[in-house]
CSV table of C-alpha atoms in Angstrom, one decimal:
chain,number,residue,atom,x,y,z
A,1,MET,CA,285.0,142.2,-100.3
A,2,SER,CA,283.2,139.5,-102.2
A,3,ARG,CA,279.4,139.3,-101.6
A,4,LEU,CA,277.6,136.2,-100.5
A,5,LEU,CA,274.7,135.6,-102.9
A,6,VAL,CA,271.8,133.3,-103.3
A,7,ARG,CA,270.8,133.1,-107.0
A,8,SER,CA,267.9,131.5,-108.9
A,9,PHE,CA,266.6,129.8,-105.8
A,10,ALA,CA,263.1,128.5,-106.5
A,11,LEU,CA,260.3,128.9,-104.0
A,12,SER,CA,256.8,127.6,-104.4
A,13,LEU,CA,253.7,129.7,-103.8
A,14,ASP,CA,253.2,128.0,-100.5
A,15,GLY,CA,256.8,128.7,-99.4
A,16,PHE,CA,258.8,125.6,-100.0
A,17,GLY,CA,262.3,125.5,-101.5
A,18,ALA,CA,262.3,121.7,-101.8
A,19,GLY,CA,259.8,118.9,-101.6
A,20,PRO,CA,259.7,116.3,-98.8
A,21,ASN,CA,261.6,113.0,-98.7
A,22,GLN,CA,264.7,113.8,-100.6
A,23,ASP,CA,266.7,110.8,-101.7
A,24,LEU,CA,268.6,109.5,-104.7
A,25,GLN,CA,265.5,109.1,-106.8
A,26,ASN,CA,264.1,112.5,-105.7
A,27,PRO,CA,267.1,114.9,-105.2
A,28,LEU,CA,264.7,117.8,-105.1
A,29,GLY,CA,262.2,116.0,-102.9
A,30,VAL,CA,258.8,114.7,-104.0
A,31,ASN,CA,257.3,117.1,-106.5
A,32,GLY,CA,260.5,119.2,-106.3
A,33,PRO,CA,260.9,119.2,-110.1
A,34,ASP,CA,257.8,121.5,-110.2
A,35,LEU,CA,260.0,124.1,-108.6
A,36,MET,CA,262.5,123.8,-111.4
A,37,GLN,CA,260.3,123.8,-114.5
A,38,TRP,CA,261.1,127.5,-115.0
A,39,PHE,CA,264.8,126.6,-115.3
A,40,PHE,CA,265.1,123.5,-117.4
A,41,PRO,CA,264.0,125.1,-120.7
A,42,LEU,CA,266.5,127.9,-120.5
A,43,ARG,CA,269.7,128.5,-122.4
A,44,ALA,CA,271.4,129.0,-119.1
A,45,TRP,CA,270.6,125.4,-118.0
A,46,ARG,CA,271.4,123.9,-121.4
A,47,HIS,CA,274.7,125.8,-121.4
A,48,MET,CA,275.6,124.2,-118.0
A,49,GLN,CA,275.0,120.8,-119.5
A,50,GLY,CA,277.1,121.6,-122.6
A,51,LEU,CA,274.0,121.6,-124.8
A,52,PRO,CA,273.1,124.2,-127.5
A,53,GLY,CA,269.9,126.2,-127.7
A,54,GLY,CA,267.3,127.0,-125.0
A,55,GLU,CA,265.0,129.8,-124.3
A,56,THR,CA,266.4,133.4,-124.0
A,57,GLY,CA,263.6,135.4,-122.4
A,58,VAL,CA,263.4,137.1,-119.0
A,59,ASP,CA,263.7,133.9,-117.0
A,60,ASN,CA,266.9,133.1,-118.8
A,61,GLU,CA,268.3,136.6,-118.3
A,62,MET,CA,267.6,136.3,-114.5
A,63,ALA,CA,269.3,132.8,-114.4
A,64,GLU,CA,272.4,134.0,-116.3
A,65,ARG,CA,272.8,136.9,-113.9
A,66,GLY,CA,273.5,134.3,-111.3
A,67,PHE,CA,276.6,132.9,-113.0
A,68,GLY,CA,278.6,136.0,-113.5
A,69,GLY,CA,281.6,136.9,-111.4
A,70,LEU,CA,281.6,133.9,-109.1
A,71,GLY,CA,284.8,132.9,-107.4
A,72,ALA,CA,283.5,130.1,-105.1
A,73,TRP,CA,280.3,128.3,-104.1
A,74,ILE,CA,279.0,127.0,-100.8
A,75,LEU,CA,276.7,124.0,-100.7
A,76,GLY,CA,274.9,122.2,-97.9
A,77,ARG,CA,275.8,118.5,-97.9
A,78,ASN,CA,272.4,117.5,-99.2
A,79,MET,CA,273.0,119.6,-102.3
A,80,PHE,CA,276.2,117.6,-102.9
A,81,GLY,CA,274.6,114.2,-102.6
A,82,PRO,CA,272.2,111.8,-100.9
A,83,VAL,CA,274.7,110.2,-98.6
A,84,ARG,CA,274.0,110.8,-94.9
A,85,GLY,CA,276.2,110.2,-91.9
A,86,PRO,CA,280.0,109.4,-92.2
A,87,TRP,CA,281.2,109.0,-95.7
A,88,PRO,CA,281.4,105.2,-96.4
A,89,ASP,CA,284.1,105.9,-99.0
A,90,ASP,CA,285.1,108.5,-101.5
A,91,SER,CA,283.1,107.1,-104.4
A,92,TRP,CA,280.3,109.7,-104.4
A,93,LYS,CA,281.5,112.7,-106.3
A,94,GLY,CA,278.4,114.8,-106.6
A,95,TRP,CA,275.3,114.8,-108.8
A,96,TRP,CA,277.0,116.3,-111.8
A,97,GLY,CA,279.3,113.7,-113.4
A,98,GLU,CA,282.9,114.1,-114.4
A,99,GLU,CA,282.7,117.8,-115.1
A,100,PRO,CA,280.5,119.7,-112.6
A,101,PRO,CA,279.2,123.1,-113.7
A,102,TYR,CA,281.0,125.1,-111.0
A,103,HIS,CA,284.6,125.5,-112.4
A,104,VAL,CA,285.7,127.1,-109.1
A,105,PRO,CA,286.2,125.9,-105.5
A,106,VAL,CA,283.0,124.5,-103.9
A,107,PHE,CA,282.8,124.3,-100.1
A,108,VAL,CA,280.5,121.6,-98.9
A,109,LEU,CA,279.2,121.9,-95.3
A,110,THR,CA,279.3,118.5,-93.5
A,111,HIS,CA,279.8,117.1,-90.0
A,112,HIS,CA,282.0,114.4,-91.5
A,113,PRO,CA,285.5,115.1,-92.7
A,114,ARG,CA,286.6,114.0,-96.2
A,115,PRO,CA,289.6,114.9,-98.3
A,116,SER,CA,289.3,117.6,-101.0
A,117,PHE,CA,289.3,116.5,-104.6
A,118,ARG,CA,289.4,118.1,-108.0
A,119,MET,CA,287.2,117.3,-111.0
A,120,LYS,CA,287.5,118.1,-114.7
A,121,GLY,CA,286.9,121.8,-115.7
A,122,GLY,CA,288.3,123.3,-112.6
A,123,THR,CA,285.8,122.4,-109.9
A,124,GLU,CA,287.4,121.5,-106.5
A,125,PHE,CA,285.3,120.1,-103.7
A,126,HIS,CA,286.3,121.0,-100.2
A,127,PHE,CA,284.6,119.6,-97.1
A,128,VAL,CA,284.1,122.0,-94.2
A,129,THR,CA,283.3,120.5,-90.8
A,130,ASP,CA,283.6,123.6,-88.6
A,131,GLY,CA,280.5,125.5,-89.5
A,132,ILE,CA,279.0,128.1,-91.7
A,133,HIS,CA,281.4,130.9,-90.7
A,134,ALA,CA,284.5,128.8,-91.4
A,135,ALA,CA,283.1,127.8,-94.8
A,136,LEU,CA,282.5,131.5,-95.6
A,137,ASP,CA,286.0,132.4,-94.6
A,138,ARG,CA,287.5,129.7,-96.8
A,139,ALA,CA,285.2,130.7,-99.7
A,140,ARG,CA,286.2,134.3,-99.3
A,141,ALA,CA,289.9,133.4,-99.4
A,142,ALA,CA,289.3,131.4,-102.5
A,143,ALA,CA,287.1,133.9,-104.3
A,144,GLY,CA,289.3,137.0,-104.0
A,145,ASP,CA,287.3,139.9,-105.2
A,146,ARG,CA,284.7,137.8,-107.0
A,147,ASP,CA,281.4,136.8,-105.4
A,148,ILE,CA,280.4,133.7,-103.5
A,149,ARG,CA,277.2,131.9,-104.5
A,150,LEU,CA,275.3,130.0,-101.8
A,151,GLY,CA,273.7,127.1,-103.7
A,152,GLY,CA,271.4,125.8,-100.9
A,153,GLY,CA,269.6,123.8,-99.8
A,154,VAL,CA,266.9,125.4,-97.6
A,155,SER,CA,268.4,124.6,-94.2
A,156,THR,CA,271.8,126.0,-95.3
A,157,ILE,CA,270.3,129.2,-96.6
A,158,ARG,CA,268.3,129.5,-93.4
A,159,GLN,CA,271.4,129.3,-91.3
A,160,TYR,CA,273.2,132.0,-93.3
A,161,LEU,CA,270.1,134.2,-93.2
A,162,GLN,CA,269.8,133.8,-89.5
A,163,ALA,CA,273.4,135.0,-89.2
A,164,ARG,CA,272.7,137.9,-91.6
A,165,LEU,CA,275.6,136.8,-93.7
A,166,ILE,CA,273.8,136.8,-97.0
A,167,ASP,CA,274.1,140.1,-99.0
A,168,GLU,CA,271.4,139.4,-101.6
A,169,LEU,CA,268.9,136.7,-102.5
A,170,HIS,CA,267.3,136.2,-105.8
A,171,LEU,CA,264.2,134.0,-105.4
A,172,ALA,CA,262.3,132.6,-108.4
A,173,VAL,CA,258.8,132.4,-107.0
A,174,ARG,CA,256.9,129.7,-108.9
A,175,PRO,CA,253.1,129.6,-109.2
A,176,VAL,CA,252.9,126.0,-108.0
A,177,LEU,CA,251.7,124.4,-104.7
A,178,LEU,CA,254.1,121.8,-103.3
A,179,GLY,CA,251.9,121.2,-100.2
A,180,ALA,CA,254.8,119.9,-98.1
A,181,GLY,CA,258.6,120.1,-98.0
A,182,GLU,CA,261.2,122.4,-96.7
A,183,ALA,CA,259.9,125.9,-95.9
A,184,LEU,CA,262.4,128.7,-96.5
A,185,PHE,CA,260.9,131.4,-94.3
A,186,HIS,CA,258.8,129.6,-91.7
A,187,GLY,CA,259.8,130.7,-88.1
A,188,LEU,CA,262.5,133.0,-89.5
A,189,ASP,CA,261.7,136.7,-89.4
A,190,ALA,CA,263.6,137.9,-92.5
A,191,ARG,CA,262.3,141.4,-92.1
A,192,ALA,CA,263.6,141.7,-88.5
A,193,LEU,CA,266.9,140.3,-89.7
A,194,GLY,CA,267.2,143.3,-92.0
A,195,TYR,CA,266.2,142.0,-95.4
A,196,GLU,CA,263.9,143.9,-97.8
A,197,CYS,CA,262.7,143.5,-101.4
A,198,VAL,CA,264.6,145.8,-103.8
A,199,GLU,CA,263.4,144.5,-107.2
A,200,HIS,CA,260.8,142.2,-108.7
A,201,VAL,CA,260.7,141.1,-112.3
A,202,ALA,CA,258.0,139.0,-114.0
A,203,GLY,CA,259.5,136.1,-116.0
A,204,GLU,CA,257.8,133.6,-118.2
A,205,ARG,CA,257.4,130.9,-115.5
A,206,ALA,CA,258.5,132.6,-112.3
A,207,THR,CA,258.4,135.9,-110.6
A,208,HIS,CA,262.0,137.0,-109.7
A,209,VAL,CA,262.3,138.8,-106.4
A,210,PHE,CA,265.5,140.3,-105.2
A,211,LEU,CA,266.0,140.7,-101.4
A,212,ARG,CA,268.9,142.6,-100.0
A,213,ARG,CA,270.3,143.1,-96.5
A,214,ARG,CA,269.8,146.7,-95.6
A,215,VAL,CA,273.1,148.6,-95.5
A,216,ASP,CA,272.5,149.7,-91.8
A,217,VAL,CA,272.3,146.0,-90.8
A,218,GLY,CA,275.6,144.1,-90.5
A,219,PRO,CA,276.1,140.4,-90.1
A,220,THR,CA,276.0,139.0,-86.6
A,221,SER,CA,279.5,138.3,-85.1
A,222,ALA,CA,280.8,134.8,-85.6
B,1,MET,CA,225.3,126.8,-108.4
B,2,SER,CA,227.2,129.8,-107.3
B,3,ARG,CA,230.9,129.4,-106.7
B,4,LEU,CA,232.8,130.3,-103.5
B,5,LEU,CA,235.6,132.6,-104.5
B,6,VAL,CA,238.6,134.3,-102.8
B,7,ARG,CA,239.6,137.4,-104.7
B,8,SER,CA,242.5,139.9,-104.5
B,9,PHE,CA,243.8,138.3,-101.3
B,10,ALA,CA,247.3,139.7,-100.7
B,11,LEU,CA,250.1,137.4,-99.6
B,12,SER,CA,253.6,138.4,-98.7
B,13,LEU,CA,256.6,136.7,-100.1
B,14,ASP,CA,257.1,135.0,-96.8
B,15,GLY,CA,253.6,133.7,-96.8
B,16,PHE,CA,251.6,136.0,-94.5
B,17,GLY,CA,248.1,137.2,-95.3
B,18,ALA,CA,248.0,139.6,-92.4
B,19,GLY,CA,250.5,141.1,-90.0
B,20,PRO,CA,250.7,140.3,-86.3
B,21,ASN,CA,248.8,142.0,-83.5
B,22,GLN,CA,245.7,143.2,-85.2
B,23,ASP,CA,243.7,145.8,-83.4
B,24,LEU,CA,241.7,148.9,-83.9
B,25,GLN,CA,244.9,150.9,-84.9
B,26,ASN,CA,246.2,148.0,-87.0
B,27,PRO,CA,243.2,146.3,-88.7
B,28,LEU,CA,245.6,144.5,-91.1
B,29,GLY,CA,248.2,143.8,-88.3
B,30,VAL,CA,251.5,145.4,-87.9
B,31,ASN,CA,253.1,146.1,-91.3
B,32,GLY,CA,249.9,144.8,-92.8
B,33,PRO,CA,249.5,147.8,-95.1
B,34,ASP,CA,252.6,146.6,-97.0
B,35,LEU,CA,250.3,143.9,-98.2
B,36,MET,CA,247.8,146.3,-99.6
B,37,GLN,CA,250.0,148.8,-101.3
B,38,TRP,CA,249.2,147.2,-104.6
B,39,PHE,CA,245.5,147.9,-104.1
B,40,PHE,CA,245.2,151.5,-102.8
B,41,PRO,CA,246.4,153.3,-105.9
B,42,LEU,CA,243.8,151.5,-108.1
B,43,ARG,CA,240.6,152.7,-109.7
B,44,ALA,CA,238.9,149.7,-108.2
B,45,TRP,CA,239.7,150.8,-104.7
B,46,ARG,CA,238.9,154.5,-105.3
B,47,HIS,CA,235.6,153.5,-106.8
B,48,MET,CA,234.8,151.5,-103.7
B,49,GLN,CA,235.4,154.7,-101.7
B,50,GLY,CA,233.2,156.8,-104.1
B,51,LEU,CA,236.3,158.6,-105.4
B,52,PRO,CA,237.2,159.3,-109.0
B,53,GLY,CA,240.4,158.4,-110.8
B,54,GLY,CA,243.0,155.8,-109.9
B,55,GLU,CA,245.3,153.5,-111.8
B,56,THR,CA,243.9,151.3,-114.6
B,57,GLY,CA,246.7,148.8,-115.3
B,58,VAL,CA,246.9,145.0,-114.8
B,59,ASP,CA,246.6,145.2,-111.0
B,60,ASN,CA,243.4,147.2,-111.4
B,61,GLU,CA,242.0,144.7,-114.0
B,62,MET,CA,242.7,141.8,-111.6
B,63,ALA,CA,241.0,143.7,-108.7
B,64,GLU,CA,237.9,144.6,-110.8
B,65,ARG,CA,237.5,141.0,-111.8
B,66,GLY,CA,236.9,140.3,-108.1
B,67,PHE,CA,233.8,142.5,-107.9
B,68,GLY,CA,231.7,141.1,-110.8
B,69,GLY,CA,228.7,138.9,-110.4
B,70,LEU,CA,228.7,138.7,-106.6
B,71,GLY,CA,225.5,137.9,-104.7
B,72,ALA,CA,226.9,137.5,-101.2
B,73,TRP,CA,230.0,137.8,-99.1
B,74,ILE,CA,231.3,135.7,-96.2
B,75,LEU,CA,233.7,137.4,-93.7
B,76,GLY,CA,235.5,136.2,-90.6
B,77,ARG,CA,234.6,138.2,-87.5
B,78,ASN,CA,238.0,139.9,-87.4
B,79,MET,CA,237.4,141.2,-90.9
B,80,PHE,CA,234.2,142.8,-89.6
B,81,GLY,CA,235.8,144.5,-86.7
B,82,PRO,CA,238.2,144.5,-83.7
B,83,VAL,CA,235.6,143.6,-81.1
B,84,ARG,CA,236.3,140.2,-79.5
B,85,GLY,CA,234.1,138.0,-77.3
B,86,PRO,CA,230.4,138.7,-76.8
B,87,TRP,CA,229.1,141.9,-78.5
B,88,PRO,CA,228.9,144.5,-75.7
B,89,ASP,CA,226.2,146.3,-77.8
B,90,ASP,CA,225.2,146.9,-81.4
B,91,SER,CA,227.3,150.1,-81.9
B,92,TRP,CA,230.1,148.6,-84.0
B,93,LYS,CA,228.8,148.4,-87.5
B,94,GLY,CA,232.0,147.5,-89.4
B,95,TRP,CA,235.1,149.4,-90.6
B,96,TRP,CA,233.3,150.9,-93.6
B,97,GLY,CA,231.1,153.7,-92.3
B,98,GLU,CA,227.4,154.3,-93.2
B,99,GLU,CA,227.6,152.8,-96.7
B,100,PRO,CA,229.8,149.7,-96.9
B,101,PRO,CA,231.2,148.7,-100.3
B,102,TYR,CA,229.3,145.3,-100.4
B,103,HIS,CA,225.8,146.2,-101.5
B,104,VAL,CA,224.7,142.6,-101.0
B,105,PRO,CA,224.1,140.3,-97.9
B,106,VAL,CA,227.3,139.7,-95.9
B,107,PHE,CA,227.5,136.7,-93.6
B,108,VAL,CA,229.8,137.3,-90.6
B,109,LEU,CA,231.2,134.2,-88.8
B,110,THR,CA,231.1,134.6,-85.0
B,111,HIS,CA,230.6,132.6,-81.9
B,112,HIS,CA,228.3,135.3,-80.5
B,113,PRO,CA,224.8,135.9,-81.7
B,114,ARG,CA,223.7,139.4,-82.8
B,115,PRO,CA,220.7,140.6,-84.8
B,116,SER,CA,221.1,141.3,-88.5
B,117,PHE,CA,221.0,144.9,-89.7
B,118,ARG,CA,221.0,146.8,-92.9
B,119,MET,CA,223.2,149.7,-94.0
B,120,LYS,CA,222.9,152.3,-96.8
B,121,GLY,CA,223.5,151.0,-100.3
B,122,GLY,CA,222.0,147.5,-99.8
B,123,THR,CA,224.6,145.9,-97.6
B,124,GLU,CA,223.0,143.6,-94.9
B,125,PHE,CA,225.1,142.1,-92.2
B,126,HIS,CA,224.0,138.7,-90.8
B,127,PHE,CA,225.8,137.0,-88.0
B,128,VAL,CA,226.2,133.2,-88.3
B,129,THR,CA,227.0,131.3,-85.1
B,130,ASP,CA,226.7,127.7,-86.4
B,131,GLY,CA,229.9,127.4,-88.5
B,132,ILE,CA,231.3,127.7,-91.9
B,133,HIS,CA,228.9,125.2,-93.7
B,134,ALA,CA,225.9,127.0,-92.3
B,135,ALA,CA,227.3,130.4,-93.4
B,136,LEU,CA,227.9,129.0,-96.9
B,137,ASP,CA,224.4,127.6,-97.1
B,138,ARG,CA,222.9,130.9,-96.1
B,139,ALA,CA,225.1,132.8,-98.5
B,140,ARG,CA,224.1,130.4,-101.4
B,141,ALA,CA,220.5,131.0,-100.6
B,142,ALA,CA,221.0,134.7,-100.7
B,143,ALA,CA,223.3,134.7,-103.8
B,144,GLY,CA,221.0,132.7,-106.2
B,145,ASP,CA,223.1,132.1,-109.3
B,146,ARG,CA,225.6,134.8,-108.5
B,147,ASP,CA,228.9,134.0,-106.8
B,148,ILE,CA,229.9,134.3,-103.2
B,149,ARG,CA,233.1,136.1,-102.2
B,150,LEU,CA,235.0,134.9,-99.2
B,151,GLY,CA,236.7,138.1,-97.9
B,152,GLY,CA,238.9,136.5,-95.3
B,153,GLY,CA,240.7,136.7,-93.0
B,154,VAL,CA,243.4,134.1,-93.0
B,155,SER,CA,241.9,131.7,-90.5
B,156,THR,CA,238.5,131.8,-92.2
B,157,ILE,CA,240.1,131.1,-95.6
B,158,ARG,CA,242.1,128.2,-94.0
B,159,GLN,CA,238.9,126.7,-92.6
B,160,TYR,CA,237.1,126.8,-96.0
B,161,LEU,CA,240.2,125.5,-97.8
B,162,GLN,CA,240.6,122.6,-95.4
B,163,ALA,CA,237.0,121.7,-96.1
B,164,ARG,CA,237.7,122.0,-99.9
B,165,LEU,CA,234.7,124.4,-100.2
B,166,ILE,CA,236.6,127.2,-102.1
B,167,ASP,CA,236.3,126.9,-105.9
B,168,GLU,CA,238.9,129.4,-106.8
B,169,LEU,CA,241.4,131.7,-105.1
B,170,HIS,CA,243.0,134.7,-106.6
B,171,LEU,CA,246.1,135.6,-104.5
B,172,ALA,CA,248.0,138.9,-105.1
B,173,VAL,CA,251.6,137.9,-104.2
B,174,ARG,CA,253.4,140.9,-103.0
B,175,PRO,CA,257.2,141.3,-103.1
B,176,VAL,CA,257.5,142.2,-99.5
B,177,LEU,CA,258.6,140.5,-96.3
B,178,LEU,CA,256.3,140.8,-93.3
B,179,GLY,CA,258.5,138.6,-91.1
B,180,ALA,CA,255.6,137.6,-88.8
B,181,GLY,CA,251.8,137.4,-88.9
B,182,GLU,CA,249.1,135.0,-90.1
B,183,ALA,CA,250.5,132.4,-92.5
B,184,LEU,CA,248.0,131.3,-95.1
B,185,PHE,CA,249.4,127.9,-96.1
B,186,HIS,CA,251.5,126.8,-93.1
B,187,GLY,CA,250.6,123.3,-92.0
B,188,LEU,CA,247.9,123.1,-94.7
B,189,ASP,CA,248.7,120.9,-97.7
B,190,ALA,CA,246.7,122.8,-100.4
B,191,ARG,CA,248.1,120.4,-103.1
B,192,ALA,CA,246.8,117.4,-101.3
B,193,LEU,CA,243.5,119.2,-100.8
B,194,GLY,CA,243.2,119.3,-104.6
B,195,TYR,CA,244.2,122.8,-105.5
B,196,GLU,CA,246.4,123.8,-108.4
B,197,CYS,CA,247.6,126.9,-110.1
B,198,VAL,CA,245.7,127.6,-113.3
B,199,GLU,CA,246.9,131.1,-114.2
B,200,HIS,CA,249.5,133.7,-113.2
B,201,VAL,CA,249.6,137.3,-114.3
B,202,ALA,CA,252.3,139.9,-113.6
B,203,GLY,CA,250.9,143.1,-112.3
B,204,GLU,CA,252.5,146.4,-111.5
B,205,ARG,CA,252.9,145.7,-107.7
B,206,ALA,CA,251.9,142.1,-107.3
B,207,THR,CA,251.9,138.8,-109.1
B,208,HIS,CA,248.4,137.5,-109.5
B,209,VAL,CA,248.0,133.7,-109.0
B,210,PHE,CA,244.8,131.9,-109.6
B,211,LEU,CA,244.3,128.6,-107.8
B,212,ARG,CA,241.4,126.3,-108.6
B,213,ARG,CA,240.1,123.1,-107.0
B,214,ARG,CA,240.5,120.3,-109.4
B,215,VAL,CA,237.3,119.1,-110.9
B,216,ASP,CA,237.8,115.6,-109.7
B,217,VAL,CA,238.0,116.7,-106.1
B,218,GLY,CA,234.8,117.6,-104.3
B,219,PRO,CA,234.2,119.4,-101.0
B,220,THR,CA,234.3,117.3,-97.9
B,221,SER,CA,230.9,116.5,-96.5
B,222,ALA,CA,229.6,118.8,-93.8
């Protein structure tokens, strides 16, 4: 069965996975780009943008690991865009332009229904209004024996963690202080939920920590 | 003027500097020893215990940095011992036996007065009942031009951070999940208080992050 994976998710030293006050101007929240400074110089990022070059060190190797063997993605609505509440129309098609970097079906969690649509390069956006388990079921059906990547944001990852549905998380811990924002672990006992660190690797601009759900701990029932 | 330094303070991936439910059996809190597994194998730790040998890699180098040039220490009461409330008598003399590893004056923050005393090897314990600024003043007077090390615990460091009195913090970020315990940064905006990361070094069992108060930011007035 395909695994549900979090990959290359950046975390500040003080525990934030996004800055405060996300909006169209600050899709990662205020100071959120500090989280991503490890990622932007990499070949992996430039390749996503269709650009040549980029750094090829440890950080890049860790980032590239996150793109192999994926058959579907799941995103929280705020990862898909800044629009809140009912969709006013179908004009917002994501942050990524005509050809998003997914190339597989992407399931977007939302409370507000919207028709699926297809973009250049094979990305399909589907909108799931009946919760995280339904989104995962649909992603599994789409992914076949490939893996599913859970893109975020913080509250979406927290919901899947709480339900013990994530098989593995790769966090890129950044030596920066955000001071405020969305805390990944606050009030959530990941140890009691069955997660443990299985690997840590020092990169150029982040420490890469891999957490895995212990094999003796299953997901909670739906 | 001597600097106020936090050194080798271990932090879990999920932001805890101590486990929950500290007591005589669990001086670091439940699962707290997971925080310290980077430290126990080191020459620096064995030297403190009067033992030969120990590892001499990056973690050890970072730990040994923390012992140079110190003229005084400040400890929260819970770092000194498990006794709470008024001192029943003078029998508790710290966790460290007859010859504590400090060898300089140590100022212990407490609400309950107690006479100073001296141990073998030059360590003197002084009990300060009039707050963190008074303890720092006394430590400065004792330290001369050497530095002052703030040993912890979490709530003591948080108080000094909030008052912007700490010049530099070296955190040893451990790739472990504690799940619960005392959170170092929760609800405390270290970025707004003027702290920033100036260095990060990958060790064998921890990532060493150095935070410094920006030079344009002074301590709050007493």
